[in-house]
């Protein structure tokens, strides 16, 4: 038991959190709230519960030419994952560019300056995952 307590202290976790049941909640895409992440020609929907603070997932519809804005930006999360469901997406970093097609997944630090765009002639559908959630709330 002392090893468990020490491990929890190192990870900054309450010991009781190891014994809590995980919350189960369904978010239907048709009911998922639209949120504004600041991009152009994009519809973002929050598909995880608003109050979820450990992870946040967005499903985004990117029109041809859609982009994240004029400048590189950061997100306050340790890990950001972009999965392309359909279409193409280009992600720009300070040190280079990655082009992703349907089925591709890119993992990087949300704190690394980046931007994205849909370079293709057709819409793209993507999933963004942020760990931990950069924001959460009960609204």
Tab-separated table of C-alpha atoms in Angstrom:
chain	number	residue	atom	x	y	z
A	1	UNK	CA	0.000	0.000	0.000
A	2	UNK	CA	2.848	2.422	0.732
A	3	UNK	CA	4.155	1.937	-2.821
A	4	UNK	CA	0.728	2.842	-4.177
A	5	UNK	CA	0.599	5.992	-2.039
A	6	UNK	CA	4.109	7.006	-3.137
A	7	UNK	CA	3.244	6.440	-6.795
A	8	UNK	CA	0.128	8.586	-6.461
A	9	UNK	CA	2.155	11.348	-4.801
A	10	UNK	CA	4.678	11.313	-7.657
A	11	UNK	CA	1.855	11.490	-10.217
A	12	UNK	CA	-0.070	14.137	-8.217
A	13	UNK	CA	-3.110	11.856	-8.046
A	14	UNK	CA	-5.388	11.364	-5.067
A	15	UNK	CA	-5.241	7.705	-4.007
A	16	UNK	CA	-9.045	7.564	-4.101
A	17	UNK	CA	-9.051	8.434	-7.808
A	18	UNK	CA	-7.673	4.973	-8.562
A	19	UNK	CA	-10.865	3.422	-7.251
A	20	UNK	CA	-13.424	5.743	-8.864
A	21	UNK	CA	-15.668	4.430	-11.607
A	22	UNK	CA	-15.140	6.054	-14.982
A	23	UNK	CA	-17.992	8.283	-16.099
A	24	UNK	CA	-19.871	6.993	-19.115
A	25	UNK	CA	-21.610	9.521	-21.320
A	26	UNK	CA	-22.691	9.461	-24.955
A	27	UNK	CA	-22.380	12.618	-27.050
A	28	UNK	CA	-24.337	12.300	-30.294
A	29	UNK	CA	-22.770	14.162	-33.217
A	30	UNK	CA	-26.117	15.777	-34.035
A	31	UNK	CA	-26.272	17.136	-30.467
A	32	UNK	CA	-22.576	17.986	-30.055
A	33	UNK	CA	-22.177	21.718	-29.440
A	34	UNK	CA	-20.478	23.844	-32.060
A	35	UNK	CA	-17.521	25.723	-30.667
A	36	UNK	CA	-15.303	28.394	-32.188
A	37	UNK	CA	-11.611	27.545	-32.182
A	38	UNK	CA	-10.795	30.603	-34.293
A	39	UNK	CA	-10.229	29.030	-37.710
A	40	UNK	CA	-11.669	30.135	-41.045
A	41	UNK	CA	-14.262	28.081	-43.001
A	42	UNK	CA	-14.415	25.379	-40.331
A	43	UNK	CA	-17.166	23.910	-38.166
A	44	UNK	CA	-15.855	22.475	-34.880
A	45	UNK	CA	-18.026	20.256	-32.684
A	46	UNK	CA	-17.096	19.211	-29.154
A	47	UNK	CA	-17.741	15.457	-29.068
A	48	UNK	CA	-16.628	14.804	-25.491
A	49	UNK	CA	-18.603	16.063	-22.483
A	50	UNK	CA	-17.899	19.729	-21.674
A	51	UNK	CA	-16.956	18.900	-18.089
A	52	UNK	CA	-14.380	16.289	-19.133
A	53	UNK	CA	-10.978	17.618	-18.054
A	54	UNK	CA	-8.695	14.673	-18.855
A	55	UNK	CA	-9.223	14.604	-22.612
A	56	UNK	CA	-11.102	16.632	-25.187
A	57	UNK	CA	-12.057	15.561	-28.707
A	58	UNK	CA	-13.339	17.783	-31.510
A	59	UNK	CA	-14.740	16.723	-34.854
A	60	UNK	CA	-14.118	19.382	-37.479
A	61	UNK	CA	-15.482	19.910	-40.976
A	62	UNK	CA	-12.937	21.871	-43.031
A	63	UNK	CA	-14.066	23.498	-46.254
A	64	UNK	CA	-11.538	23.695	-49.134
A	65	UNK	CA	-9.044	26.429	-48.218
A	66	UNK	CA	-10.037	26.362	-44.523
A	67	UNK	CA	-7.221	27.273	-42.143
A	68	UNK	CA	-6.368	27.961	-38.519
A	69	UNK	CA	-5.676	31.660	-39.086
A	70	UNK	CA	-2.801	33.821	-40.250
A	71	UNK	CA	-0.241	32.920	-37.575
A	72	UNK	CA	1.155	29.868	-35.830
A	73	UNK	CA	-0.582	29.238	-32.508
A	74	UNK	CA	-0.345	26.955	-29.467
A	75	UNK	CA	-2.891	25.017	-27.408
A	76	UNK	CA	-2.512	24.586	-23.652
A	77	UNK	CA	-2.196	20.793	-23.639
A	78	UNK	CA	0.595	18.239	-23.368
A	79	UNK	CA	-0.439	16.158	-26.368
A	80	UNK	CA	-2.419	17.094	-29.460
A	81	UNK	CA	-3.494	14.422	-31.938
A	82	UNK	CA	-4.913	15.132	-35.402
A	83	UNK	CA	-6.581	12.255	-37.255
A	84	UNK	CA	-7.811	12.811	-40.812
A	85	UNK	CA	-11.083	10.985	-41.463
A	86	UNK	CA	-11.420	12.217	-45.058
A	87	UNK	CA	-9.710	14.733	-47.323
A	88	UNK	CA	-6.277	16.291	-46.802
A	89	UNK	CA	-4.800	18.570	-44.148
A	90	UNK	CA	-1.437	20.311	-44.043
A	91	UNK	CA	0.040	21.162	-40.643
A	92	UNK	CA	2.756	23.813	-40.468
A	93	UNK	CA	5.334	23.941	-37.675
A	94	UNK	CA	8.239	26.319	-37.133
A	95	UNK	CA	10.602	23.672	-38.511
A	96	UNK	CA	8.560	22.241	-41.377
A	97	UNK	CA	5.267	21.000	-42.764
A	98	UNK	CA	3.388	17.687	-42.628
A	99	UNK	CA	0.713	16.775	-45.184
A	100	UNK	CA	-1.841	14.213	-44.034
A	101	UNK	CA	-4.396	12.235	-46.046
A	102	UNK	CA	-7.421	10.178	-44.983
A	103	UNK	CA	-6.394	7.635	-42.353
A	104	UNK	CA	-3.232	9.504	-41.289
A	105	UNK	CA	-2.651	10.585	-37.682
A	106	UNK	CA	-0.198	13.197	-36.382
A	107	UNK	CA	0.793	13.444	-32.699
A	108	UNK	CA	2.659	16.461	-31.278
A	109	UNK	CA	2.856	18.833	-28.314
A	110	UNK	CA	0.018	21.359	-28.344
A	111	UNK	CA	2.525	23.882	-27.005
A	112	UNK	CA	4.563	23.629	-30.223
A	113	UNK	CA	3.618	26.566	-32.498
A	114	UNK	CA	1.580	25.244	-35.406
A	115	UNK	CA	-1.196	25.974	-37.886
A	116	UNK	CA	-3.272	23.894	-40.290
A	117	UNK	CA	-5.074	24.230	-43.612
A	118	UNK	CA	-7.121	22.169	-46.032
A	119	UNK	CA	-5.148	22.377	-49.297
A	120	UNK	CA	-7.517	20.094	-51.200
A	121	UNK	CA	-10.369	20.840	-53.597
A	122	UNK	CA	-12.897	19.051	-51.360
A	123	UNK	CA	-13.910	19.276	-47.687
A	124	UNK	CA	-11.950	17.395	-45.017
A	125	UNK	CA	-13.238	15.770	-41.821
A	126	UNK	CA	-10.804	15.531	-38.920
A	127	UNK	CA	-10.689	14.556	-35.255
A	128	UNK	CA	-8.609	16.650	-32.835
A	129	UNK	CA	-7.715	15.131	-29.455
A	130	UNK	CA	-6.213	17.220	-26.631
A	131	UNK	CA	-4.667	15.741	-23.459
A	132	UNK	CA	-5.357	17.122	-20.941
A	133	UNK	CA	-8.356	19.146	-22.049
A	134	UNK	CA	-7.238	22.749	-22.634
A	135	UNK	CA	-10.578	23.973	-21.274
A	136	UNK	CA	-13.617	22.430	-19.663
A	137	UNK	CA	-16.805	23.640	-18.114
A	138	UNK	CA	-20.316	22.633	-17.262
A	139	UNK	CA	-22.055	24.918	-19.772
